Tab-separated table of C-alpha atoms in Angstrom:
chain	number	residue	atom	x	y	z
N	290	UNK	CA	-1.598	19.158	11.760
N	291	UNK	CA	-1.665	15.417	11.921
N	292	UNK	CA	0.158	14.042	9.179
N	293	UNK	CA	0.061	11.020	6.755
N	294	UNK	CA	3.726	9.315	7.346
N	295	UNK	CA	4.302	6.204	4.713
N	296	UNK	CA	7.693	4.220	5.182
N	297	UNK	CA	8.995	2.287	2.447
N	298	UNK	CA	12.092	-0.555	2.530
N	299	UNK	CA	12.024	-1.848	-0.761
N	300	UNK	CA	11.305	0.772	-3.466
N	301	UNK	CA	12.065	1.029	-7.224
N	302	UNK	CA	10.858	3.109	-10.561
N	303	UNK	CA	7.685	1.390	-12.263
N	304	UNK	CA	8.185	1.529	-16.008
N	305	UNK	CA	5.371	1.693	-18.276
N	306	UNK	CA	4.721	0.678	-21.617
N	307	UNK	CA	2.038	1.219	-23.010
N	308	UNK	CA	1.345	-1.656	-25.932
N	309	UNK	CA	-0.820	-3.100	-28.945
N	310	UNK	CA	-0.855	-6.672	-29.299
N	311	UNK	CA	1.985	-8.692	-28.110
N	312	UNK	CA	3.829	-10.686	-30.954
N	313	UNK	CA	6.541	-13.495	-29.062
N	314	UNK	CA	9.654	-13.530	-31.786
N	315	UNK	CA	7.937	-10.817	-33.588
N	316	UNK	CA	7.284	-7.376	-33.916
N	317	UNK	CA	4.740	-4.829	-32.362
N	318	UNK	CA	4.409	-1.270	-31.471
N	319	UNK	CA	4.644	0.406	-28.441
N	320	UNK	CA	2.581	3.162	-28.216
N	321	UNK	CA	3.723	4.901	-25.197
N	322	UNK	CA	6.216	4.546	-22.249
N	323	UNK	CA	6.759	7.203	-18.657
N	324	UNK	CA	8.479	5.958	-15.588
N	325	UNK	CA	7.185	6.881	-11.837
N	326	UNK	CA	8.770	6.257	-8.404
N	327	UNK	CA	7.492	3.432	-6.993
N	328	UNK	CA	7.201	1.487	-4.105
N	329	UNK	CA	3.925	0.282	-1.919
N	330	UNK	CA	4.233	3.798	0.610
N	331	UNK	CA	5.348	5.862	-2.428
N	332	UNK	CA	2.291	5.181	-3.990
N	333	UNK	CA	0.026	5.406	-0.464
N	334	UNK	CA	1.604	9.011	-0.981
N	335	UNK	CA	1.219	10.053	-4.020
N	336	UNK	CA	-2.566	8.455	-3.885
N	337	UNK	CA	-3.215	10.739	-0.282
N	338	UNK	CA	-1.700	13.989	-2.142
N	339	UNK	CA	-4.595	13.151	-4.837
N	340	UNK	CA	-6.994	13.105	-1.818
N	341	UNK	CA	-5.671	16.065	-0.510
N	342	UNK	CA	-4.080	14.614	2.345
N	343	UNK	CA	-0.691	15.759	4.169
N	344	UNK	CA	1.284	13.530	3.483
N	345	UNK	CA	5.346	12.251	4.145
N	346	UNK	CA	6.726	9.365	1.944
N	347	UNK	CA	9.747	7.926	3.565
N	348	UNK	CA	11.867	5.034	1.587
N	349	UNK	CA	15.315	3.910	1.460
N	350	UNK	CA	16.742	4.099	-2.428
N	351	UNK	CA	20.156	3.054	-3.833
N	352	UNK	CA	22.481	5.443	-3.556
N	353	UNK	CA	23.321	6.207	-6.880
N	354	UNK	CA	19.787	7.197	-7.636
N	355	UNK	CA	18.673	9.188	-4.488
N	356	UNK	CA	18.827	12.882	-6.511
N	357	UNK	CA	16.965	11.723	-9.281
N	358	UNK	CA	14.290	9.578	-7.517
N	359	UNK	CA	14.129	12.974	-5.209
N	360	UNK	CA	13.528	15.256	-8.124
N	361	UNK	CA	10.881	12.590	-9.810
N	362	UNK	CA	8.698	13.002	-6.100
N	363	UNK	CA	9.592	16.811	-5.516
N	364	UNK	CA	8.219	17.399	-9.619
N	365	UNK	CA	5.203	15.591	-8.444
N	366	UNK	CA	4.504	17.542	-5.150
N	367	UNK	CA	5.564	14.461	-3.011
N	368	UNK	CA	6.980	15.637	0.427
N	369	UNK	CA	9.614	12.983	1.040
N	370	UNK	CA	12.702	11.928	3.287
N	371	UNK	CA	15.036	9.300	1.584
N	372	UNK	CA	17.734	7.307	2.724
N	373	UNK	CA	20.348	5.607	0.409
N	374	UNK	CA	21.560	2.168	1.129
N	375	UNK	CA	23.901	0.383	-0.874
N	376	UNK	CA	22.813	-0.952	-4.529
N	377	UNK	CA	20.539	0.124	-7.230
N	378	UNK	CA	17.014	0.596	-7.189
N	379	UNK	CA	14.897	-1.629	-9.027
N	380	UNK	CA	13.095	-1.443	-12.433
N	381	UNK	CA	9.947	-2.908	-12.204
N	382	UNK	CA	7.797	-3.280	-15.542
N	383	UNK	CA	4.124	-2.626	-16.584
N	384	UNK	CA	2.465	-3.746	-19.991
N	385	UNK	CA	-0.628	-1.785	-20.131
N	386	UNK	CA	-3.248	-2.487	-23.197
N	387	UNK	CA	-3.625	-0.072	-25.354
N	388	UNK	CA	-6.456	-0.766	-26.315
N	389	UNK	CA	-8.038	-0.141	-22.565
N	390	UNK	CA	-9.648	-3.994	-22.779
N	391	UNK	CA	-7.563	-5.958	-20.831
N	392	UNK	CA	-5.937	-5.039	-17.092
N	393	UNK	CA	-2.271	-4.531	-16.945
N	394	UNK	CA	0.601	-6.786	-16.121
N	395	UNK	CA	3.013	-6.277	-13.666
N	396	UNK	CA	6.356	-7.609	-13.354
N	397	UNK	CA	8.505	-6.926	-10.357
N	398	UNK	CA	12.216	-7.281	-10.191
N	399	UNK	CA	14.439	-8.102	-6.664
N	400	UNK	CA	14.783	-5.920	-4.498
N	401	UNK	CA	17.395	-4.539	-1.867
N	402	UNK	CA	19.642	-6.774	0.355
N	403	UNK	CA	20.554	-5.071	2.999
N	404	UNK	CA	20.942	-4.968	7.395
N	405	UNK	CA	19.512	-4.112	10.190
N	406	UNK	CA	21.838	-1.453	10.157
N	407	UNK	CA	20.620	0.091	6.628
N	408	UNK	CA	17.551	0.670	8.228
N	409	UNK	CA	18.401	2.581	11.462
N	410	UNK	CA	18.684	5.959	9.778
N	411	UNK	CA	14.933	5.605	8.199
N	412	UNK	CA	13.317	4.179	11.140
N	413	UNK	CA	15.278	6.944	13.267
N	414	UNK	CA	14.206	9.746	10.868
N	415	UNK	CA	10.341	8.468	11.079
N	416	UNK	CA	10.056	8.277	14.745
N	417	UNK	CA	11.570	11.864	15.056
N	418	UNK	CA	9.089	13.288	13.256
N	419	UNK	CA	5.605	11.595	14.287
N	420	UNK	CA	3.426	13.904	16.273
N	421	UNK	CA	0.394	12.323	18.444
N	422	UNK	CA	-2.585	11.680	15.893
N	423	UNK	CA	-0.447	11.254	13.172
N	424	UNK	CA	-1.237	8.193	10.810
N	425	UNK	CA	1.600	5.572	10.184
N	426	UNK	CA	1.796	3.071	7.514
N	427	UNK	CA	4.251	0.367	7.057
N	428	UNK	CA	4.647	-0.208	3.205
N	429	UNK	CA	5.193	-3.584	1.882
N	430	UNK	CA	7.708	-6.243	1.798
N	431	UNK	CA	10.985	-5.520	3.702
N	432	UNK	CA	14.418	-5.946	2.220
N	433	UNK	CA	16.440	-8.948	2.077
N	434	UNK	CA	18.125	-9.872	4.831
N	435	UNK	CA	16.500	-7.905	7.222
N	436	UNK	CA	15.190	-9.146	10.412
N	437	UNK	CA	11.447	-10.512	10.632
N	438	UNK	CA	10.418	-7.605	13.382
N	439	UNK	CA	11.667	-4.927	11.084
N	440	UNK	CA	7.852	-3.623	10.960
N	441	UNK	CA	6.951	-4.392	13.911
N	442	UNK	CA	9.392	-2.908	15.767
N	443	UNK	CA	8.576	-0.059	14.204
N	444	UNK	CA	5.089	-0.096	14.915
N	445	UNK	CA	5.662	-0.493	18.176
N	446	UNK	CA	7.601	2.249	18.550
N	447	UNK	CA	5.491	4.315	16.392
N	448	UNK	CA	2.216	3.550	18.823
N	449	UNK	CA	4.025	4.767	21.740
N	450	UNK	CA	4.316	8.056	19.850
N	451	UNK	CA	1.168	8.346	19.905
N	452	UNK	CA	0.348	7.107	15.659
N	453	UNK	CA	-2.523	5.268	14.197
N	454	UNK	CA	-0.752	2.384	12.373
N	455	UNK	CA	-1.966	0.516	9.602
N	456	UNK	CA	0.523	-2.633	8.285
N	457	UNK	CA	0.564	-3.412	4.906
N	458	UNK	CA	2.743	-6.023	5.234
N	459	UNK	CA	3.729	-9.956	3.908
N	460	UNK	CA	4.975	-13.226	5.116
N	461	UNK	CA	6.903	-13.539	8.336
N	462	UNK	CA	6.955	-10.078	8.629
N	463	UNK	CA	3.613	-9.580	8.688
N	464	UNK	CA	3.510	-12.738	11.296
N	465	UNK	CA	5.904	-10.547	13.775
N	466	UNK	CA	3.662	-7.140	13.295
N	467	UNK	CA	0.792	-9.299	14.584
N	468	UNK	CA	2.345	-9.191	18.213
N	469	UNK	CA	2.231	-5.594	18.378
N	470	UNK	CA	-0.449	-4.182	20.431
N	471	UNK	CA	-2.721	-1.329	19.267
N	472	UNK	CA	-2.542	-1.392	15.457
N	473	UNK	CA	-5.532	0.029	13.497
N	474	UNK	CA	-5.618	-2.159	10.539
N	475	UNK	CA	-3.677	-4.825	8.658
N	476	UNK	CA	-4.159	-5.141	5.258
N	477	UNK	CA	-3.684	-8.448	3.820
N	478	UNK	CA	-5.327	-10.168	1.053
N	479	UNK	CA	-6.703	-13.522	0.254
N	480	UNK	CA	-3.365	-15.166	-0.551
N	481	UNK	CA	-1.563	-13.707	2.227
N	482	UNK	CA	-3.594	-14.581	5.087
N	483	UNK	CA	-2.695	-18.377	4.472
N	484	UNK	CA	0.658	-18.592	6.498
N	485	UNK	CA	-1.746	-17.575	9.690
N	486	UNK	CA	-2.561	-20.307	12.130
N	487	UNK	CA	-4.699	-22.465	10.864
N	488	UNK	CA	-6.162	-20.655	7.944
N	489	UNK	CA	-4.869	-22.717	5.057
N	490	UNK	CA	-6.610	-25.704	6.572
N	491	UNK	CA	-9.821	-23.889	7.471
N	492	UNK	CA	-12.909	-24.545	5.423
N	493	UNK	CA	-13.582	-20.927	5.695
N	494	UNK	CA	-10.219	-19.383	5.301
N	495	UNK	CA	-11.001	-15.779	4.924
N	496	UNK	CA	-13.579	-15.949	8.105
N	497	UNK	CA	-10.720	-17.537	10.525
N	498	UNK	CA	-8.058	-15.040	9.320
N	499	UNK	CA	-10.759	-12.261	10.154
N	500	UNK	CA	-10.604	-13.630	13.433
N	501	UNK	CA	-7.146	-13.981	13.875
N	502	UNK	CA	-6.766	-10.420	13.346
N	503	UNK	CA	-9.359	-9.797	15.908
N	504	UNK	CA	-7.786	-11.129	18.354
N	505	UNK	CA	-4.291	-9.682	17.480
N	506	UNK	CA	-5.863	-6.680	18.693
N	507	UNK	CA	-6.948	-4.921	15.130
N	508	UNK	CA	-9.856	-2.441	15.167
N	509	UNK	CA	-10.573	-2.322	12.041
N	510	UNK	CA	-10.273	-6.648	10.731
N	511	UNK	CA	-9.748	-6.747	7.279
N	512	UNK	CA	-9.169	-9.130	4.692
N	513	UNK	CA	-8.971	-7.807	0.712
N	514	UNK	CA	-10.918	-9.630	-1.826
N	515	UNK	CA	-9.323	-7.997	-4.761
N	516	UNK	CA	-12.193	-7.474	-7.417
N	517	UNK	CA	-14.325	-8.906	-5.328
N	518	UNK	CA	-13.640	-5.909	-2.390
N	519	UNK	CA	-13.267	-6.518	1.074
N	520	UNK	CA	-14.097	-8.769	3.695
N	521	UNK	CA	-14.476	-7.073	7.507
N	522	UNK	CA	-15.667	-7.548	11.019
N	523	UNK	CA	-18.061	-5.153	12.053
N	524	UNK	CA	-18.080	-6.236	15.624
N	525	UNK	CA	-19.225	-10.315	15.779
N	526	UNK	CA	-20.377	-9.604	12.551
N	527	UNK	CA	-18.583	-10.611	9.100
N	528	UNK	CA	-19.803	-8.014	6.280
N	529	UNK	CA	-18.232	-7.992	2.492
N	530	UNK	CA	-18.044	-3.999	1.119
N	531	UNK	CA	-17.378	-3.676	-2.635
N	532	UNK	CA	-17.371	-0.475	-4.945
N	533	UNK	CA	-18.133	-1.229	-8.757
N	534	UNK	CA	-15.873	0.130	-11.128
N	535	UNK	CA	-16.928	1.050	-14.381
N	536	UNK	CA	-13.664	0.316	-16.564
N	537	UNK	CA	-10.850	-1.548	-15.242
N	538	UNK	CA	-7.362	-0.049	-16.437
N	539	UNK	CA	-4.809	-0.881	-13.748
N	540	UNK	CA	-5.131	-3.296	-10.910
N	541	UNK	CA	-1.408	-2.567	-9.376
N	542	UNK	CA	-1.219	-0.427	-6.512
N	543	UNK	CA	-4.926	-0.515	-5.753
N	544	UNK	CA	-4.094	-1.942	-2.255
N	545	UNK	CA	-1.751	1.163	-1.765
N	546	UNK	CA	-4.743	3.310	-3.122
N	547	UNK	CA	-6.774	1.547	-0.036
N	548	UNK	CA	-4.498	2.173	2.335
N	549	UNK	CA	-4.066	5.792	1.676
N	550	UNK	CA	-8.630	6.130	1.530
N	551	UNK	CA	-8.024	4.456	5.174
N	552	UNK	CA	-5.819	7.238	6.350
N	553	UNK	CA	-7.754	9.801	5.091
N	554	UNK	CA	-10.927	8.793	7.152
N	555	UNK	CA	-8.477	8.530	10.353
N	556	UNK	CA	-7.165	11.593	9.741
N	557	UNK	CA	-10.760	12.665	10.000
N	558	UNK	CA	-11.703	11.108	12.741
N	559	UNK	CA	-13.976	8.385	11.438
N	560	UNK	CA	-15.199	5.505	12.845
N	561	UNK	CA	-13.418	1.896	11.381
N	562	UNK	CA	-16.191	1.022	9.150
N	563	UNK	CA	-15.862	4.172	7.534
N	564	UNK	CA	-12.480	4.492	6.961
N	565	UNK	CA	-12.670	1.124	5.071
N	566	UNK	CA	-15.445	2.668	2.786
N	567	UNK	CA	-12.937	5.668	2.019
N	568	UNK	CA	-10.302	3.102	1.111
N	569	UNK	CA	-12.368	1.172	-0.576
N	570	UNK	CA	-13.539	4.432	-2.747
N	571	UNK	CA	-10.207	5.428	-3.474
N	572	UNK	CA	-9.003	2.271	-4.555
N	573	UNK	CA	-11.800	1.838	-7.283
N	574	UNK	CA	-10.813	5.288	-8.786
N	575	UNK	CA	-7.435	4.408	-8.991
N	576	UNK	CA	-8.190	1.314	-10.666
N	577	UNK	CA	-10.122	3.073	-13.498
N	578	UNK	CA	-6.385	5.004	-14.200
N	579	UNK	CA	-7.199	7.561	-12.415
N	580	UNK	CA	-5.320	10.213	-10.796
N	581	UNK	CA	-5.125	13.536	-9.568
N	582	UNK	CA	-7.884	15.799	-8.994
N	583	UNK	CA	-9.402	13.513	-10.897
N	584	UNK	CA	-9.282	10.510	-8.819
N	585	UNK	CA	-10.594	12.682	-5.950
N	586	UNK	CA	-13.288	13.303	-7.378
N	587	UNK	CA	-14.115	9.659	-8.406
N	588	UNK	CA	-13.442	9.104	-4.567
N	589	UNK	CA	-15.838	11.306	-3.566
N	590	UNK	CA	-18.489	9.809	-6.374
N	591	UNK	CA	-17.946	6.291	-5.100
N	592	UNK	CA	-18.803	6.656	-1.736
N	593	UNK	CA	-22.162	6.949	-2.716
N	594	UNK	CA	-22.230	3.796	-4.862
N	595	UNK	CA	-20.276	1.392	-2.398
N	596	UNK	CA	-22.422	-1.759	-1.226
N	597	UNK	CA	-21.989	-3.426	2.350
């Protein structure tokens, strides 16, 4: 069966609290707190398991806390393969309203410095496992002091397994994954197009990155718009897609969310276009808190109300 496969460099746990009104030198209450795994492909995961998708979430962790951060995915049903590297695993914190008015705030802490040769057992472990028709995606910001081909090396590789790739990546990273022949998608968003050729000085920045990204070789190009959706070639054709959503809770890990609707129409053999309306669908149910059966559903829900 062809399988979801999310790799990970830089994860951490995503503590939230759950707050009234914040009182600087004060006093307030805090209403609630949980902890998840987290991490751009740990979330992709845990967002395709909602959608019913099989799914593998690979990631390095610190050493000290591979068990635990293994027992936190296993209790949620997240098939995984971890690798530790040296140093802890970072605490990244959420302030979500308690109220439900306002969208929460997310503060991320460093992450891991590591080499080239930190890495070898993941990307070795990944490329054992793909199977032709499998869908690969390449998680977010890679550690410290790796090299700037880190993801695209292993999309490369990955392609000539036979994967669909989608690169979710940032900065000169995401520069290097451009080379690579074959990718499905890249997923940047309106900031992180800008270190492109010639995009920060465009008058039309979004529409020249689009094009970029064309001609890197991308089926599906894609540029997110945040709130405002996505921006995408159909062909010579620019076209915006957004889904409404009816109560904003969380913006964080939408884009992770997207990625993992975009797999799920691969995995089902649509066309581009329509695997960007599946991400698209499943990123506006996560972003009403949802999760879960119950983000499925939503998924299924906003297909129907997406506009192009």
């Amino acid at each position: 069966m062809a399988t979801l496969r999310t790799v990970t460099l830089n994860t951490g746990f995503d503590d939230y609290f759950t707050v009234g009104e914040i009182a600087w030198g004060g006093v307030a209450p805090m209403h609630a707190f949980h902890s998840v795994c987290s991490g751009k492909g740990i979330s992709c995961a845990r967002t395709a398991g909602a959608l019913g998708l099989p799914a593998v979430a690979y990631a390095l962790v610190g050493e000290a806390d591979v068990e635990v951060f293994g027992a936190r995915l296993s209790d949620e049903g997240i098939t995984h393969r971890l690798v530790g590297v040296p140093g802890s695993t970072r605490h990244n914190l959420t302030l979500v309203d308690g109220t439900g008015q306002r969208v929460a705030a997310h503060f991320v802490a460093q992450g891991f410095h590591l080499t080239a040769d930190d890495v070898t057992p993941l990307v070795d472990a990944v490329l054992a496992d793909i199977e032709p028709g499998d869908v690969v995606t390449l998680n977010g910001s890679t550690a410290t002091g790796l090299p700037d081909d880190t993801w695209a090396g292993l999309a490369e590789a990955a392609i000539e397994r036979g994967a669909r790739v989608i690169v979710d990546a940032q900065k000169a990273a995401f520069i290097a994954a451009l080379r690579v022949p074959g990718v499905f998608a890249f997923k940047p968003n309106d900031d992180e197009i800008l270190p492109l050729p010639g995009v920060a000085d465009s008058a039309a920045p979004v529409s020249t990155a689009l094009r970029l990204l064309r001609d890197a070789g991308a089926r599906l190009p894609l540029v997110s718009l945040g709130a405002d959706g996505v921006a995408f070639l159909d062909g010579d054709v620019e076209r915006r897609a957004t889904c409404p959503v009816d109560n904003a809770v969380v913006s964080v890990m939408a884009g992770d969310a997207f990625v993992a609707g975009m797999a799920q129409g691969l995995l089902a053999g649509a066309e581009p276009v329509d695997c960007l309306r599946h991400g698209l669908a499943a990123a506006a149910a996560h972003v009403e808190g949802l999760s879960g059966s119950a983000l499925r559903s939503r998924a299924v829900e906003n297909l129907a109300r997406l506009q192009l």
